[in-house]
């Protein structure tokens, strides 16, 4: 099968690395890709926002299957365009991608199909949003409705903080994404991510993971795209997984089909394990970054037929096998991230891949044949271990070999699971 992978981050490097191992693959292309992905795929310099150009490339090259990594092209409708052109694609339609593209849409689906989540209201003006917060009190959570690069959520511990977040949203801090605001009840518990593939009818549960969103050790400082992750997440016991499937994921798949927007692709559920059990925090409609990196390290099965079956309505016959090992990834970021950071700084000393450790490229480029940093998140140093602690030790040992003066990491990835052990 000839496959095109869309995206350029650490998530897509992990997908490319795993797809490359498939005996069903005849050629792998990636657009736009990065130097790590280039070791697995032929890079194509396509503007992925130009859907006509992507389709033209697929036709010229006889691409049979497209795997879309990031959310933005899905929310913009790239999967619909590819399907209209007769090309199989892994990823939801524009209408179904609203599960990530609009927090209000997701909350309405939860309300309609009885899916456990925090109580909420939607607002399109500041005065009524402020009045609601005054009445409800704190803690309370204020969310810009649309895509805001992970920055549109304020978990407000005081009413003043909540009011300021409402004013920011309606003053345009998140552009059109903040024209509507969702206000929801604060959920108390331990957070985890759970991933499930679906073709719109059948569900294939994948695995759990836990991310580290804050930039600093001890979960301090501003939110980032994720500074590290591990899988599995011990809080997602077999019982919590079974309940997440039965109470959250399966009703969502059925509800999306019932409301005329069947969802195919990967459902990435952010859940809070509260005293009542799992409650939905949010959905993403693509793999997590860096959660995908740890999932791909642990997946034993061939990824390509699973993704293709999801895209073509044949998922019911599929199974996924996992290593018992834990996997953990440490993000090496550019100093300054998630605020402004320098670009073009040299990187050297990347440790060679082994059976149990692998460096995925996130924000790198080649300049005059030398590897340089171009992104906030630059490398994802990933390792397997017989426990989260073993995986952590192996990942940090590999990090120590990397020479990147402008880089930094968190030093406590995996702390929650390790404390538990
Ligand atoms: P989101 O972008 O919706 O994932 O929100 C970002 C982060 O805010 C989540 O990962 C949670 O840590 C936190 N968060 C979001 N909604 C809630 C909630 N209702 N209660 C507590 N924390 C929340
Ligand atoms: N690591 C969080 C995300 O991919 O949304």
PDB file of N, CA and C in Angstrom, residues 10 44 57 131 144 175 188 194 220 236 260 276 292 307 364 371 388 406 417:
ATOM      1  N   UNK A  10       6.647  15.256  16.471  1.00  0.00           N
ATOM      2  CA  UNK A  10       7.096  14.007  17.085  1.00  0.00           C
ATOM      3  C   UNK A  10       6.052  12.913  16.941  1.00  0.00           C
ATOM      4  N   UNK A  44       7.610  15.283   1.111  1.00  0.00           N
ATOM      5  CA  UNK A  44       7.013  16.027   0.014  1.00  0.00           C
ATOM      6  C   UNK A  44       6.716  17.420   0.549  1.00  0.00           C
ATOM      7  N   UNK A  57      -1.387  15.711  -5.493  1.00  0.00           N
ATOM      8  CA  UNK A  57      -0.218  14.865  -5.223  1.00  0.00           C
ATOM      9  C   UNK A  57      -0.649  13.402  -5.093  1.00  0.00           C
ATOM     10  N   UNK A 131     -22.323  36.788  35.060  1.00  0.00           N
ATOM     11  CA  UNK A 131     -23.404  36.585  36.031  1.00  0.00           C
ATOM     12  C   UNK A 131     -23.446  35.119  36.465  1.00  0.00           C
ATOM     13  N   UNK A 144     -12.454  28.785  26.035  1.00  0.00           N
ATOM     14  CA  UNK A 144     -12.792  29.292  24.707  1.00  0.00           C
ATOM     15  C   UNK A 144     -13.364  28.112  23.921  1.00  0.00           C
ATOM     16  N   UNK A 175      -8.982  35.063  19.416  1.00  0.00           N
ATOM     17  CA  UNK A 175      -9.599  35.325  18.123  1.00  0.00           C
ATOM     18  C   UNK A 175     -10.982  34.715  18.056  1.00  0.00           C
ATOM     19  N   UNK A 188     -12.632  17.217  40.195  1.00  0.00           N
ATOM     20  CA  UNK A 188     -11.504  16.948  41.081  1.00  0.00           C
ATOM     21  C   UNK A 188     -11.118  15.482  40.951  1.00  0.00           C
ATOM     22  N   UNK A 194      -7.062   8.477  27.317  1.00  0.00           N
ATOM     23  CA  UNK A 194      -7.381   7.144  26.826  1.00  0.00           C
ATOM     24  C   UNK A 194      -7.643   7.233  25.324  1.00  0.00           C
ATOM     25  N   UNK A 220       4.378  22.848  37.608  1.00  0.00           N
ATOM     26  CA  UNK A 220       4.315  24.298  37.833  1.00  0.00           C
ATOM     27  C   UNK A 220       4.540  25.025  36.508  1.00  0.00           C
ATOM     28  N   UNK A 236      -5.642   4.273  35.248  1.00  0.00           N
ATOM     29  CA  UNK A 236      -6.595   3.621  34.345  1.00  0.00           C
ATOM     30  C   UNK A 236      -6.521   2.109  34.557  1.00  0.00           C
ATOM     31  N   UNK A 260     -25.963  12.011  12.976  1.00  0.00           N
ATOM     32  CA  UNK A 260     -25.672  12.253  11.560  1.00  0.00           C
ATOM     33  C   UNK A 260     -24.224  12.598  11.263  1.00  0.00           C
ATOM     34  N   UNK A 276     -16.631   9.629  41.570  1.00  0.00           N
ATOM     35  CA  UNK A 276     -17.746   8.910  40.925  1.00  0.00           C
ATOM     36  C   UNK A 276     -17.282   7.967  39.816  1.00  0.00           C
ATOM     37  N   UNK A 292       1.350   9.784  21.621  1.00  0.00           N
ATOM     38  CA  UNK A 292       1.471   8.832  20.502  1.00  0.00           C
ATOM     39  C   UNK A 292       2.829   8.118  20.533  1.00  0.00           C
ATOM     40  N   UNK A 307      -5.267   1.095  11.087  1.00  0.00           N
ATOM     41  CA  UNK A 307      -5.708   2.425  10.644  1.00  0.00           C
ATOM     42  C   UNK A 307      -6.536   2.311   9.367  1.00  0.00           C
ATOM     43  N   UNK A 364      12.738  19.916  14.536  1.00  0.00           N
ATOM     44  CA  UNK A 364      14.125  19.979  14.054  1.00  0.00           C
ATOM     45  C   UNK A 364      14.130  20.280  12.553  1.00  0.00           C
ATOM     46  N   UNK A 371      21.989  19.320  12.056  1.00  0.00           N
ATOM     47  CA  UNK A 371      20.693  19.322  12.724  1.00  0.00           C
ATOM     48  C   UNK A 371      20.556  20.555  13.623  1.00  0.00           C
ATOM     49  N   UNK A 388       7.479   1.963  34.944  1.00  0.00           N
ATOM     50  CA  UNK A 388       7.612   3.373  34.558  1.00  0.00           C
ATOM     51  C   UNK A 388       8.971   3.900  35.037  1.00  0.00           C
ATOM     52  N   UNK A 406      20.813  25.076  24.014  1.00  0.00           N
ATOM     53  CA  UNK A 406      19.609  25.878  24.233  1.00  0.00           C
ATOM     54  C   UNK A 406      18.427  25.026  24.693  1.00  0.00           C
ATOM     55  N   UNK A 417       3.194   8.090  38.557  1.00  0.00           N
ATOM     56  CA  UNK A 417       3.189   6.623  38.508  1.00  0.00           C
ATOM     57  C   UNK A 417       4.288   6.060  39.412  1.00  0.00           C
TER      58      UNK A 417
END
